[in-house]
Amino acid sequence: MKTSPASQLITGQLRRVDRVVMAGLLVSLLVKLPLFVAGFVVYRQLPLHDPFFPRFLQSSLVYISLYLAAVFLVAVCLVIDSRRLALAMRVPMLGVLFLLCIHQQTYNDVTFVTCFW
């Protein structure tokens, strides 16, 4: 069964709810920006080393890259109207938020657990 292109767009109440959720995620991530900058500087000067975490989950560059990727993906999800593209963007977004949940430098922060859920 073929669907029309119009049915591939997120519209109406569903779109409004989706925008509220994405805006909330974006705000929760951006509120953390000053702490991320400070944390990045500190962790670059005094790196943490814990054998429990794999090397890539100890890296400050991975930490900041994941944060920037999360902000970018959430912002894109906020502005796009294509249902397929929105769903496709959420898969890497959830992956990035999950990695932020388990990264060594964010283990003491509940923001990413909340965003991931």
PDB file as gemmi writes it, atoms N, CA and C in Angstrom:
CRYST1    1.000    1.000    1.000  90.00  90.00  90.00 P 1                      
ATOM      1  N   MET A   1       0.835  -1.175   0.000  1.00  0.00           N  
ATOM      2  CA  MET A   1       0.000   0.000   0.000  1.00  0.00           C  
ATOM      3  C   MET A   1       0.884   1.245   0.000  1.00  0.00           C  
ATOM      4  N   LYS A   2       0.712   2.083  -0.995  1.00  0.00           N  
ATOM      5  CA  LYS A   2       1.484   3.314  -1.094  1.00  0.00           C  
ATOM      6  C   LYS A   2       0.838   4.403  -0.236  1.00  0.00           C  
ATOM      7  N   THR A   3       1.713   5.227   0.350  1.00  0.00           N  
ATOM      8  CA  THR A   3       1.222   6.363   1.110  1.00  0.00           C  
ATOM      9  C   THR A   3       1.579   7.641   0.378  1.00  0.00           C  
ATOM     10  N   SER A   4       0.771   8.638   0.565  1.00  0.00           N  
ATOM     11  CA  SER A   4       1.037   9.913  -0.092  1.00  0.00           C  
ATOM     12  C   SER A   4       2.185  10.623   0.621  1.00  0.00           C  
ATOM     13  N   PRO A   5       2.875  11.524  -0.076  1.00  0.00           N  
ATOM     14  CA  PRO A   5       3.963  12.276   0.557  1.00  0.00           C  
ATOM     15  C   PRO A   5       3.489  13.078   1.760  1.00  0.00           C  
ATOM     16  N   ALA A   6       2.244  13.533   1.741  1.00  0.00           N  
ATOM     17  CA  ALA A   6       1.730  14.312   2.866  1.00  0.00           C  
ATOM     18  C   ALA A   6       1.672  13.484   4.144  1.00  0.00           C  
ATOM     19  N   SER A   7       1.424  12.174   4.009  1.00  0.00           N  
ATOM     20  CA  SER A   7       1.351  11.338   5.204  1.00  0.00           C  
ATOM     21  C   SER A   7       2.730  11.063   5.793  1.00  0.00           C  
ATOM     22  N   GLN A   8       3.778  11.425   5.060  1.00  0.00           N  
ATOM     23  CA  GLN A   8       5.136  11.244   5.549  1.00  0.00           C  
ATOM     24  C   GLN A   8       5.599  12.430   6.395  1.00  0.00           C  
ATOM     25  N   LEU A   9       4.749  13.436   6.552  1.00  0.00           N  
ATOM     26  CA  LEU A   9       5.086  14.591   7.367  1.00  0.00           C  
ATOM     27  C   LEU A   9       4.463  14.456   8.743  1.00  0.00           C  
ATOM     28  N   ILE A  10       5.166  14.975   9.734  1.00  0.00           N  
ATOM     29  CA  ILE A  10       4.610  15.014  11.081  1.00  0.00           C  
ATOM     30  C   ILE A  10       3.779  16.293  11.154  1.00  0.00           C  
ATOM     31  N   THR A  11       2.505  16.165  11.457  1.00  0.00           N  
ATOM     32  CA  THR A  11       1.624  17.333  11.451  1.00  0.00           C  
ATOM     33  C   THR A  11       0.758  17.363  12.703  1.00  0.00           C  
ATOM     34  N   GLY A  12       0.117  18.489  12.897  1.00  0.00           N  
ATOM     35  CA  GLY A  12      -0.902  18.635  13.921  1.00  0.00           C  
ATOM     36  C   GLY A  12      -0.387  18.483  15.339  1.00  0.00           C  
ATOM     37  N   GLN A  13      -1.208  17.852  16.160  1.00  0.00           N  
ATOM     38  CA  GLN A  13      -0.915  17.730  17.581  1.00  0.00           C  
ATOM     39  C   GLN A  13       0.351  16.908  17.824  1.00  0.00           C  
ATOM     40  N   LEU A  14       0.551  15.873  17.036  1.00  0.00           N  
ATOM     41  CA  LEU A  14       1.755  15.056  17.177  1.00  0.00           C  
ATOM     42  C   LEU A  14       3.014  15.897  16.982  1.00  0.00           C  
ATOM     43  N   ARG A  15       2.997  16.781  16.000  1.00  0.00           N  
ATOM     44  CA  ARG A  15       4.154  17.643  15.744  1.00  0.00           C  
ATOM     45  C   ARG A  15       4.377  18.615  16.887  1.00  0.00           C  
ATOM     46  N   ARG A  16       3.288  19.155  17.450  1.00  0.00           N  
ATOM     47  CA  ARG A  16       3.435  20.079  18.573  1.00  0.00           C  
ATOM     48  C   ARG A  16       4.052  19.375  19.781  1.00  0.00           C  
ATOM     49  N   VAL A  17       3.583  18.182  20.065  1.00  0.00           N  
ATOM     50  CA  VAL A  17       4.133  17.415  21.185  1.00  0.00           C  
ATOM     51  C   VAL A  17       5.602  17.097  20.926  1.00  0.00           C  
ATOM     52  N   ASP A  18       5.900  16.688  19.705  1.00  0.00           N  
ATOM     53  CA  ASP A  18       7.280  16.376  19.332  1.00  0.00           C  
ATOM     54  C   ASP A  18       8.176  17.594  19.507  1.00  0.00           C  
ATOM     55  N   ARG A  19       7.717  18.746  19.100  1.00  0.00           N  
ATOM     56  CA  ARG A  19       8.522  19.975  19.242  1.00  0.00           C  
ATOM     57  C   ARG A  19       8.734  20.337  20.706  1.00  0.00           C  
ATOM     58  N   VAL A  20       7.730  20.143  21.537  1.00  0.00           N  
ATOM     59  CA  VAL A  20       7.882  20.428  22.971  1.00  0.00           C  
ATOM     60  C   VAL A  20       8.944  19.509  23.576  1.00  0.00           C  
ATOM     61  N   VAL A  21       8.886  18.226  23.224  1.00  0.00           N  
ATOM     62  CA  VAL A  21       9.867  17.265  23.739  1.00  0.00           C  
ATOM     63  C   VAL A  21      11.266  17.624  23.260  1.00  0.00           C  
ATOM     64  N   MET A  22      11.428  17.896  21.969  1.00  0.00           N  
ATOM     65  CA  MET A  22      12.745  18.231  21.431  1.00  0.00           C  
ATOM     66  C   MET A  22      13.255  19.557  22.005  1.00  0.00           C  
ATOM     67  N   ALA A  23      12.370  20.533  22.182  1.00  0.00           N  
ATOM     68  CA  ALA A  23      12.781  21.808  22.785  1.00  0.00           C  
ATOM     69  C   ALA A  23      13.228  21.585  24.229  1.00  0.00           C  
ATOM     70  N   GLY A  24      12.515  20.750  24.963  1.00  0.00           N  
ATOM     71  CA  GLY A  24      12.916  20.436  26.335  1.00  0.00           C  
ATOM     72  C   GLY A  24      14.276  19.759  26.388  1.00  0.00           C  
ATOM     73  N   LEU A  25      14.507  18.817  25.470  1.00  0.00           N  
ATOM     74  CA  LEU A  25      15.820  18.169  25.407  1.00  0.00           C  
ATOM     75  C   LEU A  25      16.920  19.181  25.083  1.00  0.00           C  
ATOM     76  N   LEU A  26      16.645  20.058  24.120  1.00  0.00           N  
ATOM     77  CA  LEU A  26      17.647  21.044  23.730  1.00  0.00           C  
ATOM     78  C   LEU A  26      17.964  21.998  24.878  1.00  0.00           C  
ATOM     79  N   VAL A  27      16.938  22.459  25.564  1.00  0.00           N  
ATOM     80  CA  VAL A  27      17.157  23.351  26.703  1.00  0.00           C  
ATOM     81  C   VAL A  27      17.960  22.634  27.791  1.00  0.00           C  
ATOM     82  N   SER A  28      17.597  21.381  28.091  1.00  0.00           N  
ATOM     83  CA  SER A  28      18.317  20.654  29.139  1.00  0.00           C  
ATOM     84  C   SER A  28      19.782  20.440  28.776  1.00  0.00           C  
ATOM     85  N   LEU A  29      20.076  20.258  27.497  1.00  0.00           N  
ATOM     86  CA  LEU A  29      21.471  20.115  27.074  1.00  0.00           C  
ATOM     87  C   LEU A  29      22.207  21.450  27.078  1.00  0.00           C  
ATOM     88  N   LEU A  30      21.548  22.510  26.620  1.00  0.00           N  
ATOM     89  CA  LEU A  30      22.218  23.811  26.537  1.00  0.00           C  
ATOM     90  C   LEU A  30      22.451  24.449  27.907  1.00  0.00           C  
ATOM     91  N   VAL A  31      21.606  24.138  28.867  1.00  0.00           N  
ATOM     92  CA  VAL A  31      21.811  24.651  30.223  1.00  0.00           C  
ATOM     93  C   VAL A  31      23.141  24.138  30.776  1.00  0.00           C  
ATOM     94  N   LYS A  32      23.555  22.977  30.331  1.00  0.00           N  
ATOM     95  CA  LYS A  32      24.794  22.362  30.787  1.00  0.00           C  
ATOM     96  C   LYS A  32      26.041  22.891  30.082  1.00  0.00           C  
ATOM     97  N   LEU A  33      25.891  23.728  29.094  1.00  0.00           N  
ATOM     98  CA  LEU A  33      27.035  24.188  28.298  1.00  0.00           C  
ATOM     99  C   LEU A  33      28.165  24.779  29.149  1.00  0.00           C  
ATOM    100  N   PRO A  34      27.909  25.705  30.080  1.00  0.00           N  
ATOM    101  CA  PRO A  34      29.023  26.235  30.885  1.00  0.00           C  
ATOM    102  C   PRO A  34      29.739  25.140  31.693  1.00  0.00           C  
ATOM    103  N   LEU A  35      28.977  24.177  32.199  1.00  0.00           N  
ATOM    104  CA  LEU A  35      29.596  23.083  32.948  1.00  0.00           C  
ATOM    105  C   LEU A  35      30.401  22.177  32.034  1.00  0.00           C  
ATOM    106  N   PHE A  36      29.934  21.998  30.804  1.00  0.00           N  
ATOM    107  CA  PHE A  36      30.664  21.184  29.848  1.00  0.00           C  
ATOM    108  C   PHE A  36      31.980  21.833  29.465  1.00  0.00           C  
ATOM    109  N   VAL A  37      31.968  23.122  29.261  1.00  0.00           N  
ATOM    110  CA  VAL A  37      33.205  23.824  28.911  1.00  0.00           C  
ATOM    111  C   VAL A  37      34.195  23.735  30.074  1.00  0.00           C  
ATOM    112  N   ALA A  38      33.734  24.011  31.275  1.00  0.00           N  
ATOM    113  CA  ALA A  38      34.597  23.936  32.454  1.00  0.00           C  
ATOM    114  C   ALA A  38      35.097  22.503  32.664  1.00  0.00           C  
ATOM    115  N   GLY A  39      34.198  21.531  32.534  1.00  0.00           N  
ATOM    116  CA  GLY A  39      34.589  20.135  32.695  1.00  0.00           C  
ATOM    117  C   GLY A  39      35.591  19.696  31.656  1.00  0.00           C  
ATOM    118  N   PHE A  40      35.400  20.136  30.427  1.00  0.00           N  
ATOM    119  CA  PHE A  40      36.325  19.791  29.352  1.00  0.00           C  
ATOM    120  C   PHE A  40      37.717  20.313  29.658  1.00  0.00           C  
ATOM    121  N   VAL A  41      37.802  21.562  30.109  1.00  0.00           N  
ATOM    122  CA  VAL A  41      39.100  22.162  30.432  1.00  0.00           C  
ATOM    123  C   VAL A  41      39.760  21.403  31.584  1.00  0.00           C  
ATOM    124  N   VAL A  42      39.011  21.120  32.623  1.00  0.00           N  
ATOM    125  CA  VAL A  42      39.563  20.417  33.788  1.00  0.00           C  
ATOM    126  C   VAL A  42      40.012  19.008  33.417  1.00  0.00           C  
ATOM    127  N   TYR A  43      39.162  18.276  32.692  1.00  0.00           N  
ATOM    128  CA  TYR A  43      39.511  16.902  32.335  1.00  0.00           C  
ATOM    129  C   TYR A  43      40.678  16.833  31.359  1.00  0.00           C  
ATOM    130  N   ARG A  44      40.889  17.875  30.561  1.00  0.00           N  
ATOM    131  CA  ARG A  44      42.056  17.899  29.672  1.00  0.00           C  
ATOM    132  C   ARG A  44      43.335  18.122  30.477  1.00  0.00           C  
ATOM    133  N   GLN A  45      43.241  18.932  31.548  1.00  0.00           N  
ATOM    134  CA  GLN A  45      44.416  19.213  32.378  1.00  0.00           C  
ATOM    135  C   GLN A  45      44.702  18.080  33.366  1.00  0.00           C  
ATOM    136  N   LEU A  46      43.643  17.516  33.933  1.00  0.00           N  
ATOM    137  CA  LEU A  46      43.782  16.451  34.934  1.00  0.00           C  
ATOM    138  C   LEU A  46      42.921  15.258  34.521  1.00  0.00           C  
ATOM    139  N   PRO A  47      43.384  14.485  33.582  1.00  0.00           N  
ATOM    140  CA  PRO A  47      42.553  13.382  33.086  1.00  0.00           C  
ATOM    141  C   PRO A  47      42.299  12.327  34.164  1.00  0.00           C  
ATOM    142  N   LEU A  48      41.103  11.786  34.145  1.00  0.00           N  
ATOM    143  CA  LEU A  48      40.742  10.688  35.032  1.00  0.00           C  
ATOM    144  C   LEU A  48      41.117   9.377  34.351  1.00  0.00           C  
ATOM    145  N   HIS A  49      41.591   8.437  35.121  1.00  0.00           N  
ATOM    146  CA  HIS A  49      41.891   7.120  34.579  1.00  0.00           C  
ATOM    147  C   HIS A  49      41.303   6.075  35.510  1.00  0.00           C  
ATOM    148  N   ASP A  50      40.378   5.325  35.001  1.00  0.00           N  
ATOM    149  CA  ASP A  50      39.736   4.262  35.754  1.00  0.00           C  
ATOM    150  C   ASP A  50      39.696   3.039  34.843  1.00  0.00           C  
ATOM    151  N   PRO A  51      40.289   1.933  35.259  1.00  0.00           N  
ATOM    152  CA  PRO A  51      40.336   0.763  34.378  1.00  0.00           C  
ATOM    153  C   PRO A  51      38.961   0.172  34.063  1.00  0.00           C  
ATOM    154  N   PHE A  52      37.938   0.564  34.806  1.00  0.00           N  
ATOM    155  CA  PHE A  52      36.591   0.073  34.541  1.00  0.00           C  
ATOM    156  C   PHE A  52      36.093   0.552  33.180  1.00  0.00           C  
ATOM    157  N   PHE A  53      36.425   1.793  32.814  1.00  0.00           N  
ATOM    158  CA  PHE A  53      35.944   2.387  31.575  1.00  0.00           C  
ATOM    159  C   PHE A  53      36.897   2.086  30.423  1.00  0.00           C  
ATOM    160  N   PRO A  54      36.364   1.697  29.264  1.00  0.00           N  
ATOM    161  CA  PRO A  54      37.230   1.560  28.087  1.00  0.00           C  
ATOM    162  C   PRO A  54      37.866   2.909  27.750  1.00  0.00           C  
ATOM    163  N   ARG A  55      38.975   2.882  27.050  1.00  0.00           N  
ATOM    164  CA  ARG A  55      39.724   4.111  26.769  1.00  0.00           C  
ATOM    165  C   ARG A  55      38.860   5.183  26.102  1.00  0.00           C  
ATOM    166  N   PHE A  56      38.025   4.807  25.135  1.00  0.00           N  
ATOM    167  CA  PHE A  56      37.226   5.830  24.446  1.00  0.00           C  
ATOM    168  C   PHE A  56      36.184   6.454  25.368  1.00  0.00           C  
ATOM    169  N   LEU A  57      35.792   5.758  26.429  1.00  0.00           N  
ATOM    170  CA  LEU A  57      34.850   6.340  27.392  1.00  0.00           C  
ATOM    171  C   LEU A  57      35.564   7.132  28.483  1.00  0.00           C  
ATOM    172  N   GLN A  58      36.879   7.303  28.347  1.00  0.00           N  
ATOM    173  CA  GLN A  58      37.652   8.157  29.251  1.00  0.00           C  
ATOM    174  C   GLN A  58      38.114   9.434  28.551  1.00  0.00           C  
ATOM    175  N   SER A  59      37.998   9.483  27.254  1.00  0.00           N  
ATOM    176  CA  SER A  59      38.545  10.576  26.452  1.00  0.00           C  
ATOM    177  C   SER A  59      37.718  11.856  26.567  1.00  0.00           C  
ATOM    178  N   SER A  60      38.423  12.962  26.786  1.00  0.00           N  
ATOM    179  CA  SER A  60      37.761  14.269  26.826  1.00  0.00           C  
ATOM    180  C   SER A  60      37.246  14.676  25.453  1.00  0.00           C  
ATOM    181  N   LEU A  61      37.962  14.284  24.408  1.00  0.00           N  
ATOM    182  CA  LEU A  61      37.515  14.624  23.055  1.00  0.00           C  
ATOM    183  C   LEU A  61      36.233  13.870  22.693  1.00  0.00           C  
ATOM    184  N   VAL A  62      36.118  12.630  23.130  1.00  0.00           N  
ATOM    185  CA  VAL A  62      34.882  11.879  22.918  1.00  0.00           C  
ATOM    186  C   VAL A  62      33.749  12.534  23.699  1.00  0.00           C  
ATOM    187  N   TYR A  63      34.047  12.950  24.911  1.00  0.00           N  
ATOM    188  CA  TYR A  63      33.085  13.626  25.794  1.00  0.00           C  
ATOM    189  C   TYR A  63      32.486  14.863  25.128  1.00  0.00           C  
ATOM    190  N   ILE A  64      33.323  15.744  24.634  1.00  0.00           N  
ATOM    191  CA  ILE A  64      32.820  16.978  24.023  1.00  0.00           C  
ATOM    192  C   ILE A  64      32.188  16.696  22.661  1.00  0.00           C  
ATOM    193  N   SER A  65      32.731  15.734  21.924  1.00  0.00           N  
ATOM    194  CA  SER A  65      32.154  15.380  20.621  1.00  0.00           C  
ATOM    195  C   SER A  65      30.744  14.814  20.773  1.00  0.00           C  
ATOM    196  N   LEU A  66      30.558  13.951  21.761  1.00  0.00           N  
ATOM    197  CA  LEU A  66      29.230  13.391  22.016  1.00  0.00           C  
ATOM    198  C   LEU A  66      28.247  14.479  22.413  1.00  0.00           C  
ATOM    199  N   TYR A  67      28.694  15.409  23.246  1.00  0.00           N  
ATOM    200  CA  TYR A  67      27.818  16.501  23.661  1.00  0.00           C  
ATOM    201  C   TYR A  67      27.401  17.351  22.459  1.00  0.00           C  
ATOM    202  N   LEU A  68      28.366  17.733  21.636  1.00  0.00           N  
ATOM    203  CA  LEU A  68      28.038  18.550  20.460  1.00  0.00           C  
ATOM    204  C   LEU A  68      27.146  17.783  19.481  1.00  0.00           C  
ATOM    205  N   ALA A  69      27.386  16.502  19.333  1.00  0.00           N  
ATOM    206  CA  ALA A  69      26.542  15.683  18.456  1.00  0.00           C  
ATOM    207  C   ALA A  69      25.119  15.613  18.992  1.00  0.00           C  
ATOM    208  N   ALA A  70      24.974  15.483  20.304  1.00  0.00           N  
ATOM    209  CA  ALA A  70      23.637  15.428  20.903  1.00  0.00           C  
ATOM    210  C   ALA A  70      22.889  16.737  20.663  1.00  0.00           C  
ATOM    211  N   VAL A  71      23.555  17.854  20.885  1.00  0.00           N  
ATOM    212  CA  VAL A  71      22.920  19.162  20.661  1.00  0.00           C  
ATOM    213  C   VAL A  71      22.522  19.305  19.195  1.00  0.00           C  
ATOM    214  N   PHE A  72      23.407  18.937  18.286  1.00  0.00           N  
ATOM    215  CA  PHE A  72      23.116  19.043  16.855  1.00  0.00           C  
ATOM    216  C   PHE A  72      21.924  18.162  16.470  1.00  0.00           C  
ATOM    217  N   LEU A  73      21.932  16.905  16.889  1.00  0.00           N  
ATOM    218  CA  LEU A  73      20.865  15.979  16.503  1.00  0.00           C  
ATOM    219  C   LEU A  73      19.509  16.407  17.069  1.00  0.00           C  
ATOM    220  N   VAL A  74      19.498  16.877  18.302  1.00  0.00           N  
ATOM    221  CA  VAL A  74      18.237  17.347  18.892  1.00  0.00           C  
ATOM    222  C   VAL A  74      17.754  18.591  18.153  1.00  0.00           C  
ATOM    223  N   ALA A  75      18.654  19.506  17.826  1.00  0.00           N  
ATOM    224  CA  ALA A  75      18.263  20.721  17.097  1.00  0.00           C  
ATOM    225  C   ALA A  75      17.697  20.376  15.725  1.00  0.00           C  
ATOM    226  N   VAL A  76      18.312  19.416  15.037  1.00  0.00           N  
ATOM    227  CA  VAL A  76      17.801  19.000  13.728  1.00  0.00           C  
ATOM    228  C   VAL A  76      16.412  18.379  13.878  1.00  0.00           C  
ATOM    229  N   CYS A  77      16.235  17.529  14.888  1.00  0.00           N  
ATOM    230  CA  CYS A  77      14.924  16.910  15.114  1.00  0.00           C  
ATOM    231  C   CYS A  77      13.853  17.960  15.440  1.00  0.00           C  
ATOM    232  N   LEU A  78      14.276  19.068  16.008  1.00  0.00           N  
ATOM    233  CA  LEU A  78      13.333  20.128  16.351  1.00  0.00           C  
ATOM    234  C   LEU A  78      12.788  20.835  15.113  1.00  0.00           C  
ATOM    235  N   VAL A  79      13.582  20.932  14.065  1.00  0.00           N  
ATOM    236  CA  VAL A  79      13.165  21.738  12.919  1.00  0.00           C  
ATOM    237  C   VAL A  79      12.673  20.952  11.709  1.00  0.00           C  
ATOM    238  N   ILE A  80      12.946  19.665  11.633  1.00  0.00           N  
ATOM    239  CA  ILE A  80      12.532  18.916  10.442  1.00  0.00           C  
ATOM    240  C   ILE A  80      11.081  18.464  10.551  1.00  0.00           C  
ATOM    241  N   ASP A  81      10.425  18.355   9.423  1.00  0.00           N  
ATOM    242  CA  ASP A  81       9.033  17.913   9.385  1.00  0.00           C  
ATOM    243  C   ASP A  81       8.851  16.527   8.780  1.00  0.00           C  
ATOM    244  N   SER A  82       9.884  15.983   8.190  1.00  0.00           N  
ATOM    245  CA  SER A  82       9.785  14.667   7.572  1.00  0.00           C  
ATOM    246  C   SER A  82       9.762  13.580   8.648  1.00  0.00           C  
ATOM    247  N   ARG A  83       8.750  12.758   8.617  1.00  0.00           N  
ATOM    248  CA  ARG A  83       8.624  11.693   9.617  1.00  0.00           C  
ATOM    249  C   ARG A  83       9.780  10.699   9.519  1.00  0.00           C  
ATOM    250  N   ARG A  84      10.110  10.286   8.322  1.00  0.00           N  
ATOM    251  CA  ARG A  84      11.210   9.325   8.138  1.00  0.00           C  
ATOM    252  C   ARG A  84      12.539   9.895   8.602  1.00  0.00           C  
ATOM    253  N   LEU A  85      12.811  11.133   8.230  1.00  0.00           N  
ATOM    254  CA  LEU A  85      14.064  11.759   8.631  1.00  0.00           C  
ATOM    255  C   LEU A  85      14.105  11.963  10.146  1.00  0.00           C  
ATOM    256  N   ALA A  86      12.979  12.340  10.722  1.00  0.00           N  
ATOM    257  CA  ALA A  86      12.918  12.523  12.177  1.00  0.00           C  
ATOM    258  C   ALA A  86      13.207  11.211  12.898  1.00  0.00           C  
ATOM    259  N   LEU A  87      12.623  10.133  12.429  1.00  0.00           N  
ATOM    260  CA  LEU A  87      12.880   8.826  13.044  1.00  0.00           C  
ATOM    261  C   LEU A  87      14.326   8.393  12.819  1.00  0.00           C  
ATOM    262  N   ALA A  88      14.850   8.671  11.634  1.00  0.00           N  
ATOM    263  CA  ALA A  88      16.233   8.318  11.339  1.00  0.00           C  
ATOM    264  C   ALA A  88      17.208   9.113  12.203  1.00  0.00           C  
ATOM    265  N   MET A  89      16.893  10.343  12.540  1.00  0.00           N  
ATOM    266  CA  MET A  89      17.765  11.170  13.379  1.00  0.00           C  
ATOM    267  C   MET A  89      17.713  10.740  14.843  1.00  0.00           C  
ATOM    268  N   ARG A  90      16.616  10.139  15.252  1.00  0.00           N  
ATOM    269  CA  ARG A  90      16.486   9.741  16.655  1.00  0.00           C  
ATOM    270  C   ARG A  90      17.333   8.526  17.009  1.00  0.00           C  
ATOM    271  N   VAL A  91      17.624   7.690  16.052  1.00  0.00           N  
ATOM    272  CA  VAL A  91      18.455   6.514  16.328  1.00  0.00           C  
ATOM    273  C   VAL A  91      19.867   6.943  16.760  1.00  0.00           C  
ATOM    274  N   PRO A  92      20.578   7.760  15.971  1.00  0.00           N  
ATOM    275  CA  PRO A  92      21.891   8.198  16.456  1.00  0.00           C  
ATOM    276  C   PRO A  92      21.785   9.093  17.692  1.00  0.00           C  
ATOM    277  N   MET A  93      20.689   9.868  17.803  1.00  0.00           N  
ATOM    278  CA  MET A  93      20.508  10.716  18.976  1.00  0.00           C  
ATOM    279  C   MET A  93      20.441   9.865  20.246  1.00  0.00           C  
ATOM    280  N   LEU A  94      19.671   8.785  20.208  1.00  0.00           N  
ATOM    281  CA  LEU A  94      19.591   7.895  21.365  1.00  0.00           C  
ATOM    282  C   LEU A  94      20.937   7.233  21.639  1.00  0.00           C  
ATOM    283  N   GLY A  95      21.655   6.871  20.581  1.00  0.00           N  
ATOM    284  CA  GLY A  95      22.979   6.288  20.756  1.00  0.00           C  
ATOM    285  C   GLY A  95      23.948   7.248  21.430  1.00  0.00           C  
ATOM    286  N   VAL A  96      23.942   8.490  20.981  1.00  0.00           N  
ATOM    287  CA  VAL A  96      24.818   9.510  21.558  1.00  0.00           C  
ATOM    288  C   VAL A  96      24.442   9.781  23.015  1.00  0.00           C  
ATOM    289  N   LEU A  97      23.155   9.900  23.299  1.00  0.00           N  
ATOM    290  CA  LEU A  97      22.730  10.139  24.677  1.00  0.00           C  
ATOM    291  C   LEU A  97      23.066   8.951  25.578  1.00  0.00           C  
ATOM    292  N   PHE A  98      22.960   7.737  25.040  1.00  0.00           N  
ATOM    293  CA  PHE A  98      23.346   6.565  25.817  1.00  0.00           C  
ATOM    294  C   PHE A  98      24.841   6.599  26.138  1.00  0.00           C  
ATOM    295  N   LEU A  99      25.668   6.918  25.135  1.00  0.00           N  
ATOM    296  CA  LEU A  99      27.107   7.003  25.391  1.00  0.00           C  
ATOM    297  C   LEU A  99      27.433   8.099  26.399  1.00  0.00           C  
ATOM    298  N   LEU A 100      26.682   9.201  26.360  1.00  0.00           N  
ATOM    299  CA  LEU A 100      26.883  10.241  27.373  1.00  0.00           C  
ATOM    300  C   LEU A 100      26.479   9.742  28.761  1.00  0.00           C  
ATOM    301  N   CYS A 101      25.484   8.878  28.816  1.00  0.00           N  
ATOM    302  CA  CYS A 101      25.080   8.299  30.113  1.00  0.00           C  
ATOM    303  C   CYS A 101      26.202   7.478  30.733  1.00  0.00           C  
ATOM    304  N   ILE A 102      26.959   6.767  29.919  1.00  0.00           N  
ATOM    305  CA  ILE A 102      27.955   5.845  30.456  1.00  0.00           C  
ATOM    306  C   ILE A 102      29.389   6.366  30.362  1.00  0.00           C  
ATOM    307  N   HIS A 103      29.597   7.563  29.837  1.00  0.00           N  
ATOM    308  CA  HIS A 103      30.951   8.126  29.741  1.00  0.00           C  
ATOM    309  C   HIS A 103      31.454   8.465  31.140  1.00  0.00           C  
ATOM    310  N   GLN A 104      32.740   8.233  31.372  1.00  0.00           N  
ATOM    311  CA  GLN A 104      33.337   8.456  32.680  1.00  0.00           C  
ATOM    312  C   GLN A 104      33.163   9.894  33.167  1.00  0.00           C  
ATOM    313  N   GLN A 105      33.246  10.851  32.294  1.00  0.00           N  
ATOM    314  CA  GLN A 105      33.209  12.245  32.715  1.00  0.00           C  
ATOM    315  C   GLN A 105      31.789  12.771  32.931  1.00  0.00           C  
ATOM    316  N   THR A 106      30.791  11.957  32.640  1.00  0.00           N  
ATOM    317  CA  THR A 106      29.409  12.387  32.888  1.00  0.00           C  
ATOM    318  C   THR A 106      28.687  11.466  33.863  1.00  0.00           C  
ATOM    319  N   TYR A 107      29.418  10.557  34.492  1.00  0.00           N  
ATOM    320  CA  TYR A 107      28.758   9.596  35.369  1.00  0.00           C  
ATOM    321  C   TYR A 107      28.078  10.249  36.565  1.00  0.00           C  
ATOM    322  N   ASN A 108      28.504  11.434  36.954  1.00  0.00           N  
ATOM    323  CA  ASN A 108      27.897  12.114  38.100  1.00  0.00           C  
ATOM    324  C   ASN A 108      26.788  13.086  37.698  1.00  0.00           C  
ATOM    325  N   ASP A 109      26.332  13.008  36.461  1.00  0.00           N  
ATOM    326  CA  ASP A 109      25.328  13.947  35.954  1.00  0.00           C  
ATOM    327  C   ASP A 109      24.088  13.189  35.491  1.00  0.00           C  
ATOM    328  N   VAL A 110      22.950  13.579  36.008  1.00  0.00           N  
ATOM    329  CA  VAL A 110      21.697  12.893  35.702  1.00  0.00           C  
ATOM    330  C   VAL A 110      21.043  13.407  34.417  1.00  0.00           C  
ATOM    331  N   THR A 111      21.513  14.503  33.883  1.00  0.00           N  
ATOM    332  CA  THR A 111      20.912  15.097  32.688  1.00  0.00           C  
ATOM    333  C   THR A 111      20.776  14.087  31.551  1.00  0.00           C  
ATOM    334  N   PHE A 112      21.800  13.320  31.312  1.00  0.00           N  
ATOM    335  CA  PHE A 112      21.801  12.427  30.146  1.00  0.00           C  
ATOM    336  C   PHE A 112      20.939  11.206  30.374  1.00  0.00           C  
ATOM    337  N   VAL A 113      20.840  10.779  31.615  1.00  0.00           N  
ATOM    338  CA  VAL A 113      19.905   9.694  31.915  1.00  0.00           C  
ATOM    339  C   VAL A 113      18.487  10.168  31.642  1.00  0.00           C  
ATOM    340  N   THR A 114      18.177  11.391  32.084  1.00  0.00           N  
ATOM    341  CA  THR A 114      16.849  11.951  31.861  1.00  0.00           C  
ATOM    342  C   THR A 114      16.587  12.147  30.377  1.00  0.00           C  
ATOM    343  N   CYS A 115      17.537  12.698  29.650  1.00  0.00           N  
ATOM    344  CA  CYS A 115      17.371  12.912  28.211  1.00  0.00           C  
ATOM    345  C   CYS A 115      17.230  11.584  27.479  1.00  0.00           C  
ATOM    346  N   PHE A 116      18.013  10.590  27.889  1.00  0.00           N  
ATOM    347  CA  PHE A 116      17.948   9.292  27.231  1.00  0.00           C  
ATOM    348  C   PHE A 116      16.583   8.656  27.436  1.00  0.00           C  
ATOM    349  N   TRP A 117      16.050   8.701  28.638  1.00  0.00           N  
ATOM    350  CA  TRP A 117      14.727   8.111  28.903  1.00  0.00           C  
ATOM    351  C   TRP A 117      13.652   8.905  28.224  1.00  0.00           C  
TER     352      TRP A 117                                                      
END                                                                             
